[in-house]
Coordinates of C-alpha atoms in Angstrom, one line a residue:
Chain A
M1 CA -16.4 1.8 -26.7
K2 CA -17.0 0.3 -23.5
E3 CA -17.8 -3.2 -22.2
T4 CA -18.0 -5.2 -19.1
R5 CA -17.5 -9.1 -19.0
L6 CA -17.6 -11.4 -16.2
I7 CA -14.2 -13.0 -16.1
M8 CA -12.3 -14.5 -13.2
G9 CA -15.0 -14.4 -11.0
M10 CA -15.3 -10.4 -11.4
P11 CA -16.4 -7.8 -13.8
I12 CA -13.7 -6.9 -16.1
T13 CA -14.3 -3.6 -17.8
L14 CA -12.5 -2.1 -20.9
E15 CA -12.9 1.4 -22.4
I16 CA -11.3 2.3 -25.7
V17 CA -12.0 6.3 -26.1
G18 CA -12.3 7.9 -29.4
D19 CA -11.4 5.3 -31.5
S20 CA -14.3 4.0 -33.6
T21 CA -12.2 1.8 -36.3
S22 CA -13.3 -1.3 -37.2
T23 CA -10.7 -3.2 -35.3
A24 CA -11.7 -1.8 -31.9
P25 CA -14.2 -4.4 -31.0
K26 CA -11.9 -7.0 -32.4
D27 CA -9.1 -6.0 -30.4
M28 CA -11.2 -5.5 -27.0
G29 CA -12.3 -9.4 -27.9
N30 CA -8.7 -10.1 -28.0
I31 CA -8.1 -8.3 -24.3
F32 CA -11.2 -10.3 -23.0
D33 CA -9.8 -13.7 -24.3
Y34 CA -6.6 -12.8 -22.7
F35 CA -8.0 -12.6 -19.4
T36 CA -10.1 -15.9 -20.0
Y37 CA -6.5 -17.5 -20.9
V38 CA -5.2 -16.1 -17.5
D39 CA -8.1 -17.3 -15.6
K40 CA -7.8 -20.8 -17.1
T41 CA -4.3 -20.8 -16.5
F42 CA -4.0 -19.8 -13.2
S43 CA -7.7 -20.3 -11.4
V44 CA -7.4 -22.1 -7.9
Y45 CA -11.0 -23.0 -8.7
K46 CA -10.5 -24.9 -11.9
D47 CA -9.0 -28.4 -11.4
S48 CA -7.9 -27.8 -14.9
S49 CA -5.5 -25.2 -14.6
E50 CA -1.8 -25.3 -14.6
I51 CA -1.6 -23.9 -10.8
M52 CA -4.2 -26.8 -9.9
R53 CA -1.9 -29.3 -11.6
I54 CA 1.3 -27.9 -9.9
N55 CA -0.6 -28.0 -6.6
R56 CA -1.5 -31.7 -7.2
G57 CA 2.2 -32.5 -8.0
E58 CA 1.2 -33.4 -11.4
L59 CA 3.2 -30.7 -13.1
S60 CA 6.6 -29.3 -11.9
I61 CA 7.0 -25.5 -11.7
E62 CA 10.3 -25.8 -13.9
A63 CA 8.0 -27.9 -16.6
S64 CA 5.2 -25.1 -16.3
S65 CA 4.5 -22.5 -19.0
Q66 CA 6.6 -19.2 -19.0
D67 CA 3.9 -17.4 -17.9
V68 CA 3.4 -19.5 -14.8
R69 CA 7.2 -19.6 -13.9
E70 CA 7.1 -15.9 -14.1
I71 CA 4.3 -15.3 -11.8
F72 CA 6.3 -17.7 -9.3
A73 CA 9.5 -15.8 -9.6
L74 CA 7.7 -12.6 -9.5
S75 CA 5.7 -13.7 -6.2
E76 CA 9.3 -14.6 -4.5
K77 CA 10.5 -11.2 -5.6
T78 CA 7.5 -9.7 -4.1
K79 CA 7.6 -12.0 -0.8
E80 CA 11.3 -10.6 -0.3
E81 CA 10.4 -7.0 -0.8
S82 CA 7.4 -7.1 1.5
D83 CA 9.5 -8.8 4.3
G84 CA 7.5 -12.0 4.1
Y85 CA 4.0 -10.5 4.0
F86 CA 3.2 -11.3 0.5
N87 CA 3.0 -15.0 0.6
I88 CA 1.9 -17.6 -2.6
V89 CA 1.0 -20.1 -0.3
N90 CA -2.7 -19.5 1.2
R91 CA -4.2 -20.3 4.3
K92 CA -5.4 -23.9 3.2
G93 CA -1.7 -24.5 2.1
I94 CA -2.5 -24.1 -1.3
L95 CA -0.4 -22.3 -3.5
D96 CA -2.5 -19.1 -5.0
P97 CA -0.9 -16.3 -6.9
S98 CA -3.8 -14.5 -7.3
G99 CA -2.7 -11.6 -4.8
I100 CA -0.3 -10.6 -7.8
V101 CA -1.9 -12.4 -11.2
K102 CA -4.8 -9.5 -11.0
G103 CA -2.7 -6.7 -11.6
W104 CA -0.2 -8.5 -13.9
A105 CA -2.7 -9.3 -16.2
I106 CA -4.6 -6.1 -16.3
R107 CA -0.8 -4.5 -17.0
N108 CA -0.4 -7.0 -19.7
A109 CA -3.7 -6.3 -21.1
A110 CA -3.0 -2.6 -21.0
D111 CA 0.3 -3.2 -22.9
L112 CA -1.5 -5.3 -25.4
L113 CA -3.9 -2.0 -26.2
K114 CA -0.7 0.0 -26.2
K115 CA 0.9 -2.1 -29.0
S116 CA -2.4 -2.4 -30.6
G117 CA -1.8 1.9 -31.0
Y118 CA -4.5 2.9 -28.7
E119 CA -3.4 5.9 -26.6
N120 CA -6.7 6.6 -24.5
F121 CA -8.3 3.5 -22.8
Y122 CA -8.6 1.9 -19.0
V123 CA -8.6 -1.7 -18.4
E124 CA -10.2 -2.3 -14.8
A125 CA -10.9 -5.5 -13.1
G126 CA -12.4 -6.0 -9.6
G127 CA -11.3 -2.8 -8.8
D128 CA -8.2 -2.6 -10.2
I129 CA -7.3 0.0 -12.7
Q130 CA -4.9 0.7 -15.3
A131 CA -5.6 4.0 -17.3
H132 CA -3.7 5.5 -20.3
G133 CA -4.3 9.0 -22.0
S134 CA -7.5 11.1 -21.0
N135 CA -11.1 10.2 -21.0
A136 CA -13.8 10.7 -23.8
L137 CA -13.7 14.5 -23.0
G138 CA -10.2 15.0 -23.5
K139 CA -9.8 15.2 -19.6
P140 CA -7.5 13.1 -17.3
W141 CA -9.2 9.9 -16.3
S142 CA -10.7 10.1 -12.8
V143 CA -11.0 7.3 -10.2
G144 CA -12.7 7.3 -7.3
I145 CA -12.3 5.3 -4.1
K146 CA -15.1 3.3 -3.0
N147 CA -16.6 4.1 0.5
P148 CA -15.9 0.8 2.5
F149 CA -18.7 2.0 4.9
N150 CA -21.1 2.6 1.8
Q151 CA -20.9 0.7 -1.4
K152 CA -22.4 3.3 -3.4
E153 CA -20.4 6.4 -2.3
I154 CA -17.0 7.5 -3.2
V155 CA -14.6 9.0 -0.8
K156 CA -12.2 10.2 -2.9
V157 CA -11.6 11.4 -6.2
L158 CA -7.9 10.4 -7.8
Y159 CA -6.4 11.5 -11.1
P160 CA -3.4 8.6 -11.7
G161 CA -2.7 9.6 -15.0
N162 CA -1.0 6.7 -16.7
K163 CA -0.2 5.0 -13.2
G164 CA -1.9 2.1 -11.8
V165 CA -4.4 1.8 -9.0
A166 CA -4.9 -0.9 -6.7
T167 CA -7.3 -1.4 -3.8
S168 CA -7.8 -4.1 -0.8
G169 CA -10.4 -4.5 1.7
T170 CA -12.2 -6.6 3.8
Y171 CA -15.6 -5.0 3.1
I172 CA -17.1 -7.0 0.2
R173 CA -15.6 -10.7 0.7
G174 CA -15.5 -10.8 4.3
Q175 CA -12.0 -11.3 5.6
H176 CA -10.0 -12.2 2.4
I177 CA -6.7 -10.8 3.5
Y178 CA -4.6 -12.2 6.5
D179 CA -1.1 -11.8 7.9
P180 CA 0.7 -14.9 6.7
K181 CA 2.8 -14.6 9.6
K182 CA 0.0 -14.8 11.8
M183 CA -2.4 -17.4 9.8
A184 CA -5.6 -17.4 12.3
E185 CA -5.9 -13.8 12.8
D186 CA -7.9 -11.7 10.1
I187 CA -7.0 -8.2 9.6
T188 CA -9.7 -6.3 11.2
D189 CA -8.2 -2.5 12.4
I190 CA -7.8 -1.4 8.5
V191 CA -10.7 -2.0 6.1
S192 CA -9.7 -0.4 2.7
L193 CA -6.2 0.5 1.6
T194 CA -5.6 2.0 -2.3
V195 CA -2.0 2.1 -3.7
V196 CA -1.1 4.0 -6.7
G197 CA 2.0 2.7 -8.4
P198 CA 4.3 2.8 -11.4
N199 CA 1.6 0.5 -13.2
V200 CA -1.3 -1.7 -12.0
Y201 CA 0.8 -4.5 -11.3
E202 CA 3.3 -3.0 -9.1
A203 CA 0.4 -1.4 -7.4
D204 CA -1.3 -4.6 -6.7
R205 CA 1.5 -6.8 -5.4
F206 CA 2.3 -4.2 -2.8
V207 CA -1.1 -3.5 -2.0
T208 CA -1.9 -7.1 -0.7
P209 CA 1.1 -7.5 1.5
A210 CA 0.7 -3.8 2.8
F211 CA -3.2 -4.6 3.5
A212 CA -1.4 -7.7 5.6
M213 CA 0.2 -5.5 7.8
G214 CA -2.5 -3.7 9.3
K215 CA -2.1 -0.2 10.2
K216 CA 1.7 -0.2 9.6
G217 CA 0.9 -1.0 5.9
I218 CA 0.6 2.8 4.9
E219 CA 3.9 3.2 6.7
F220 CA 5.4 0.2 4.4
I221 CA 4.3 2.0 1.3
E222 CA 5.5 5.2 2.3
T223 CA 8.8 3.5 2.1
L224 CA 8.2 2.7 -1.4
R225 CA 9.7 4.9 -4.3
G226 CA 7.1 5.8 -6.8
F227 CA 4.4 4.3 -4.5
E228 CA 1.7 6.2 -2.8
G229 CA -1.4 5.0 -0.5
Y230 CA -4.5 6.0 1.1
M231 CA -5.4 3.6 3.8
I232 CA -9.1 3.8 5.4
D233 CA -9.2 2.5 9.1
A234 CA -12.3 0.9 11.0
D235 CA -13.0 4.0 12.6
A236 CA -13.5 5.6 9.3
V237 CA -10.3 7.7 9.5
A238 CA -8.2 8.0 6.2
T239 CA -4.1 8.3 6.4
M240 CA -2.4 8.8 3.3
T241 CA 1.3 8.8 2.0
S242 CA 3.3 12.3 1.8
G243 CA 3.0 12.2 -1.9
F244 CA -0.6 11.2 -2.4
K245 CA -1.9 14.4 -2.5
K246 CA -0.4 15.3 -6.1
Y247 CA -3.1 12.4 -7.7
E248 CA -5.8 14.7 -6.1
T249 CA -5.6 17.1 -8.4
N250 CA -7.0 17.4 -11.8
R251 CA -3.7 18.4 -13.8
Chain B
M1 CA 14.2 -13.8 13.4
K2 CA 14.3 -10.0 12.0
K3 CA 11.4 -9.1 13.5
F4 CA 13.0 -10.2 16.8
L5 CA 16.0 -8.4 16.0
L6 CA 14.2 -5.3 14.9
S7 CA 12.1 -5.5 18.1
F8 CA 15.4 -5.7 20.6
V9 CA 16.9 -3.0 18.5
L10 CA 14.2 -1.0 19.2
I11 CA 14.0 -1.6 22.8
I12 CA 17.5 -0.9 23.2
A13 CA 17.3 2.1 21.2
F14 CA 14.3 3.4 23.1
A15 CA 16.1 2.6 26.4
F16 CA 19.4 4.3 25.4
Y17 CA 17.4 7.4 24.8
V18 CA 15.4 7.4 27.9
M19 CA 18.9 7.0 29.7
L20 CA 20.5 9.9 27.8
S21 CA 17.7 12.3 28.1
S22 CA 17.5 11.9 31.7
G23 CA 21.0 12.1 32.4
R24 CA 21.0 15.6 31.6
T25 CA 24.6 15.5 30.6
N26 CA 24.3 16.7 27.1
G27 CA 24.0 20.4 26.4
Q28 CA 22.1 19.5 23.3
P29 CA 18.6 18.3 23.1
L30 CA 18.3 14.9 21.9
A31 CA 14.9 14.8 21.2
T32 CA 11.6 16.9 21.2
I33 CA 8.5 15.9 22.6
T34 CA 4.9 16.4 21.0
D35 CA 3.2 17.0 24.4
Q36 CA -0.1 15.8 23.1
T37 CA -2.2 12.6 23.0
P38 CA -3.0 11.4 19.8
T39 CA -6.5 10.7 18.9
T40 CA -5.8 8.9 15.6
S41 CA -3.9 6.3 14.2
V42 CA -1.3 8.6 12.7
I43 CA 0.8 10.6 15.3
P44 CA 2.4 14.2 15.0
I45 CA 6.1 13.1 14.3
V46 CA 8.9 16.0 15.3
S47 CA 12.2 14.9 14.3
P48 CA 15.2 15.8 16.1
T49 CA 17.8 18.4 14.9
P50 CA 21.4 18.6 15.8
S51 CA 20.8 22.4 17.0
P52 CA 17.5 24.4 17.9
T53 CA 15.7 25.4 14.9
T54 CA 12.4 26.5 14.6
I55 CA 9.7 24.3 13.2
K56 CA 8.0 24.8 10.1
P57 CA 4.2 25.6 10.7
S58 CA 2.0 22.7 9.8
E59 CA 0.3 24.5 6.5
D60 CA 3.9 24.1 4.8
I61 CA 3.8 20.5 5.1
A62 CA 0.3 20.4 4.3
S63 CA 0.2 22.5 1.4
G64 CA 4.0 22.3 0.8
S65 CA 5.8 21.4 -2.3
D66 CA 4.9 18.1 -3.6
E67 CA 6.9 18.4 -7.2
D68 CA 6.4 15.4 -9.4
S69 CA 9.9 15.6 -10.1
E70 CA 10.3 14.5 -6.5
D71 CA 8.8 11.3 -7.0
D72 CA 11.0 10.5 -10.3
A73 CA 14.3 11.8 -9.0
P74 CA 16.3 8.9 -7.4
K75 CA 16.0 9.5 -3.9
T76 CA 19.1 8.3 -1.5
P77 CA 18.7 7.4 2.1
V78 CA 19.1 10.4 4.4
T79 CA 20.6 9.8 7.7
K80 CA 19.7 13.3 9.1
P81 CA 16.0 13.9 8.5
T82 CA 15.2 17.6 7.9
P83 CA 12.8 19.2 10.8
K84 CA 9.1 18.6 9.9
V85 CA 5.8 18.6 11.5
T86 CA 3.3 16.0 10.7
V87 CA -0.4 16.8 11.4
S88 CA -3.0 14.4 11.5
T89 CA -6.7 15.3 11.0
P90 CA -7.6 18.6 10.1
S91 CA -9.9 19.0 13.1
I92 CA -7.2 18.2 15.4
K93 CA -4.6 21.1 15.7
P94 CA -1.8 19.5 17.6
K95 CA 0.3 21.2 19.9
T96 CA 4.0 20.7 19.1
V97 CA 6.0 21.7 21.9
V98 CA 10.0 22.0 20.9
A99 CA 12.3 21.5 23.7
P100 CA 14.7 24.6 23.8
A101 CA 18.3 24.2 24.1
P102 CA 20.3 24.0 26.1
T103 CA 17.8 22.5 28.2
P104 CA 17.3 18.7 27.2
V105 CA 13.6 17.5 28.3
S106 CA 13.4 14.6 30.5
V107 CA 11.2 11.7 29.5
A108 CA 11.5 9.4 32.1
V109 CA 9.1 9.3 35.1
N110 CA 10.3 8.1 38.3
S111 CA 7.8 5.8 38.6
G112 CA 9.2 3.7 35.8
L113 CA 6.1 4.6 33.7
Y114 CA 6.5 6.4 30.6
K115 CA 5.1 9.9 30.2
N116 CA 2.5 10.4 27.4
G117 CA 3.6 11.8 24.3
S118 CA 5.4 10.9 21.0
Y119 CA 9.6 10.6 21.5
T120 CA 12.0 10.7 18.4
G121 CA 14.7 8.3 19.3
P122 CA 18.3 8.9 17.9
V123 CA 19.4 7.2 14.6
T124 CA 20.9 3.9 15.5
D125 CA 23.0 1.7 13.5
A126 CA 21.0 -1.6 13.0
Y127 CA 23.4 -4.2 11.5
Y128 CA 21.7 -3.8 8.0
G129 CA 21.2 -0.1 8.0
N130 CA 20.4 3.0 9.7
M131 CA 17.0 3.5 11.8
Q132 CA 15.4 5.8 13.8
V133 CA 11.9 5.5 15.4
V134 CA 9.1 7.7 17.1
A135 CA 7.6 6.0 20.2
T136 CA 4.7 7.0 21.0
I137 CA 3.2 6.8 24.8
S138 CA -0.5 6.9 25.8
G139 CA -1.7 5.7 29.1
G140 CA 2.0 5.3 30.2
R141 CA 2.7 2.8 27.9
L142 CA 4.6 2.2 24.7
S143 CA 1.6 2.2 22.4
D144 CA 3.3 2.7 19.0
V145 CA 6.2 2.8 16.8
T146 CA 6.6 4.8 14.1
F147 CA 9.7 4.4 11.7
L148 CA 11.3 7.7 10.4
Q149 CA 14.3 5.7 9.0
Y150 CA 13.9 2.1 8.3
P151 CA 16.7 -0.2 7.0
S152 CA 16.4 -0.5 3.0
D153 CA 19.4 -2.2 1.5
R154 CA 18.0 -5.5 2.0
R155 CA 15.6 -4.6 -0.4
T156 CA 16.4 -5.9 -4.2
S157 CA 14.8 -3.8 -6.5
Q158 CA 16.1 -0.8 -7.7
Q159 CA 12.7 0.5 -7.6
I160 CA 12.4 0.2 -3.9
N161 CA 14.3 3.2 -1.7
S162 CA 13.8 4.1 1.8
R163 CA 12.2 7.7 2.0
A164 CA 13.7 9.1 4.9
T165 CA 10.8 10.5 6.6
P166 CA 7.4 9.1 6.7
I167 CA 5.1 12.2 6.5
L168 CA 1.6 10.8 7.1
R169 CA -1.8 12.7 7.3
S170 CA -5.0 11.8 8.2
E171 CA -8.4 13.0 7.6
A172 CA -12.2 11.9 8.3
I173 CA -13.4 10.2 5.0
A174 CA -16.4 11.8 3.7
A175 CA -18.6 11.2 0.7
Q176 CA -17.8 13.0 -2.7
S177 CA -20.5 14.1 -5.3
A178 CA -18.2 14.2 -7.9
K179 CA -18.7 11.7 -11.1
V180 CA -16.0 9.6 -11.8
N181 CA -14.9 7.5 -14.7
I182 CA -13.8 4.4 -12.9
V183 CA -14.6 3.0 -9.3
S184 CA -11.8 1.2 -7.3
G185 CA -12.7 -0.7 -4.3
A186 CA -12.2 -4.3 -3.3
T187 CA -13.1 -6.9 -5.4
Q188 CA -17.0 -7.0 -6.1
T189 CA -17.4 -10.6 -6.7
S190 CA -14.6 -12.9 -6.0
Q191 CA -14.0 -16.7 -7.2
A192 CA -14.6 -17.7 -3.8
F193 CA -17.9 -16.4 -4.0
V194 CA -18.8 -17.7 -7.1
Q195 CA -17.5 -21.0 -6.3
S196 CA -19.5 -21.0 -2.9
L197 CA -22.6 -19.6 -4.7
S198 CA -22.5 -22.4 -7.3
S199 CA -21.7 -25.0 -4.7
A200 CA -24.3 -23.8 -2.7
L201 CA -26.7 -23.7 -5.8
A202 CA -25.4 -27.5 -6.7
L203 CA -26.9 -28.5 -3.0
A204 CA -30.1 -26.4 -3.6
T205 CA -31.2 -28.5 -6.6
N206 CA -30.6 -32.0 -5.0

C-alpha cells in the first residue's frame, strides 16, 4: 500500500510492498504521526515548537528533549565535518535545523518500519528518499532525478538499493540555500545536487553544505567515503563523482 | 583562517612548482600538461608520476572497475596518486599530452602571464596533511583549482576519509523516458512557501 500526506509543509509518501496484513495501515499511520511529532518539535514556523522556544530563550538546549539535543549535537558534528558550510543558524539569525531534521526523520521512520518487520518499502519526504528491499515487481527501487529545468522530466535513473538519496536545488523554492560564509550571496552556479549516502540522514546532512559550496560541492562529496553525488549546473551540464555510475545499473 | 591558510599554501605550492618546472634543473618531469582549454566545469586531470608512464586510455576510466567492495573497504589516504585521466563530456575528447622524460615542460611564460592548460602541482605538506592541486589556467589567468589530495585528518568521523584522487565525470543532461518508482528533487513545497501563502491568504481575506 502507498499513501501520501502533507506534513512539515511537504508531501510525504510511504509505500509498503506485498504486505496486506491488517497491521500495515496502522503502522503507516504511526509513521505519519511520527512526522507530525517531528514537525511540532522542530518547525520554525510553529511558535510552540521546542526550536522556537529555544530561539526565544524560553528553553535551554540542555533542558530540551532528547531528540532536540540529538539534532543540536548532529548539527555541530556536521558543521565541523563540512568545514563550516553547514550552519544551523540561518540568514535571519534563527536556529533552524531543517537542513538536517528531514533526513534524520526519514531515516528514523524507515527504521521504525524495519523494526515492525517490513522488508520492502520506501519513505520519501520532499524529494529525499530512504528505500529498502525491492518494489512491487520484486525489482530494485528506481529513483529518478528531477530535471531542474523541467519539473515533469527526469534526467537520471538510479538504483540506490538500501542507501539514502537526498537532493538540494534552487529551482523550486527560489534560493533557499546560501553560503553561510557569505550570507548575502545566493548560490547561482549550480541548480541541483543529488547525494547518495549510507542512509538518507547521511545523504541529507551533507547535501546541504555541499550545495552551499557551489561547484566545489561535488569535489567535497568526492572526498567523503561512502558518498556519491550528481550535480547539475546552470548550463545543464551534470558532473558526477567517481563511483556514481554504480547506482545507474539495475543490479 | 583555514581558508586563508589554504589559499596561501596553494599559491606557494603553485609558485614553487612554476619555479621548479621552468628551472629545467631536474631531469624528471614534475608535472604533465593537458594542452586543452576546458569547456565544462570539470577539467581533465593528469596526475604526475615519478617516472614516465603511459597513460591509460580514457575508456578505461569511464568503464573501468567500480566494484562495490571499493566503496566498503577501508580507504587510507594515498600520498602518490596513480596515473589516471579524467574525461569530461562524452562529446569533448580532451587532448591529453604527457611530457616525455627527461624533458621537463616549462609552464611559465616570460610575460608573466600563465599559459592556458591544466597544471598538476607537487604533493605539498600542509601542516594538517598532504595536499596536491591541479590549477587550471584559462585566458592566461588562474581560473580554477582542483584538489587531488586534500587534508583529511581534521575530519572527526570514521566514516569520512579522503579519497586520493577525485575523478569527476561530466555529461550533458538529457530527459529519460524510463518510469521510476520515486522521484528525487528539491523540496516541492516548503514551509516557507506554505507560511508565505497562508500569510498572503490572511491578508487577502481582510
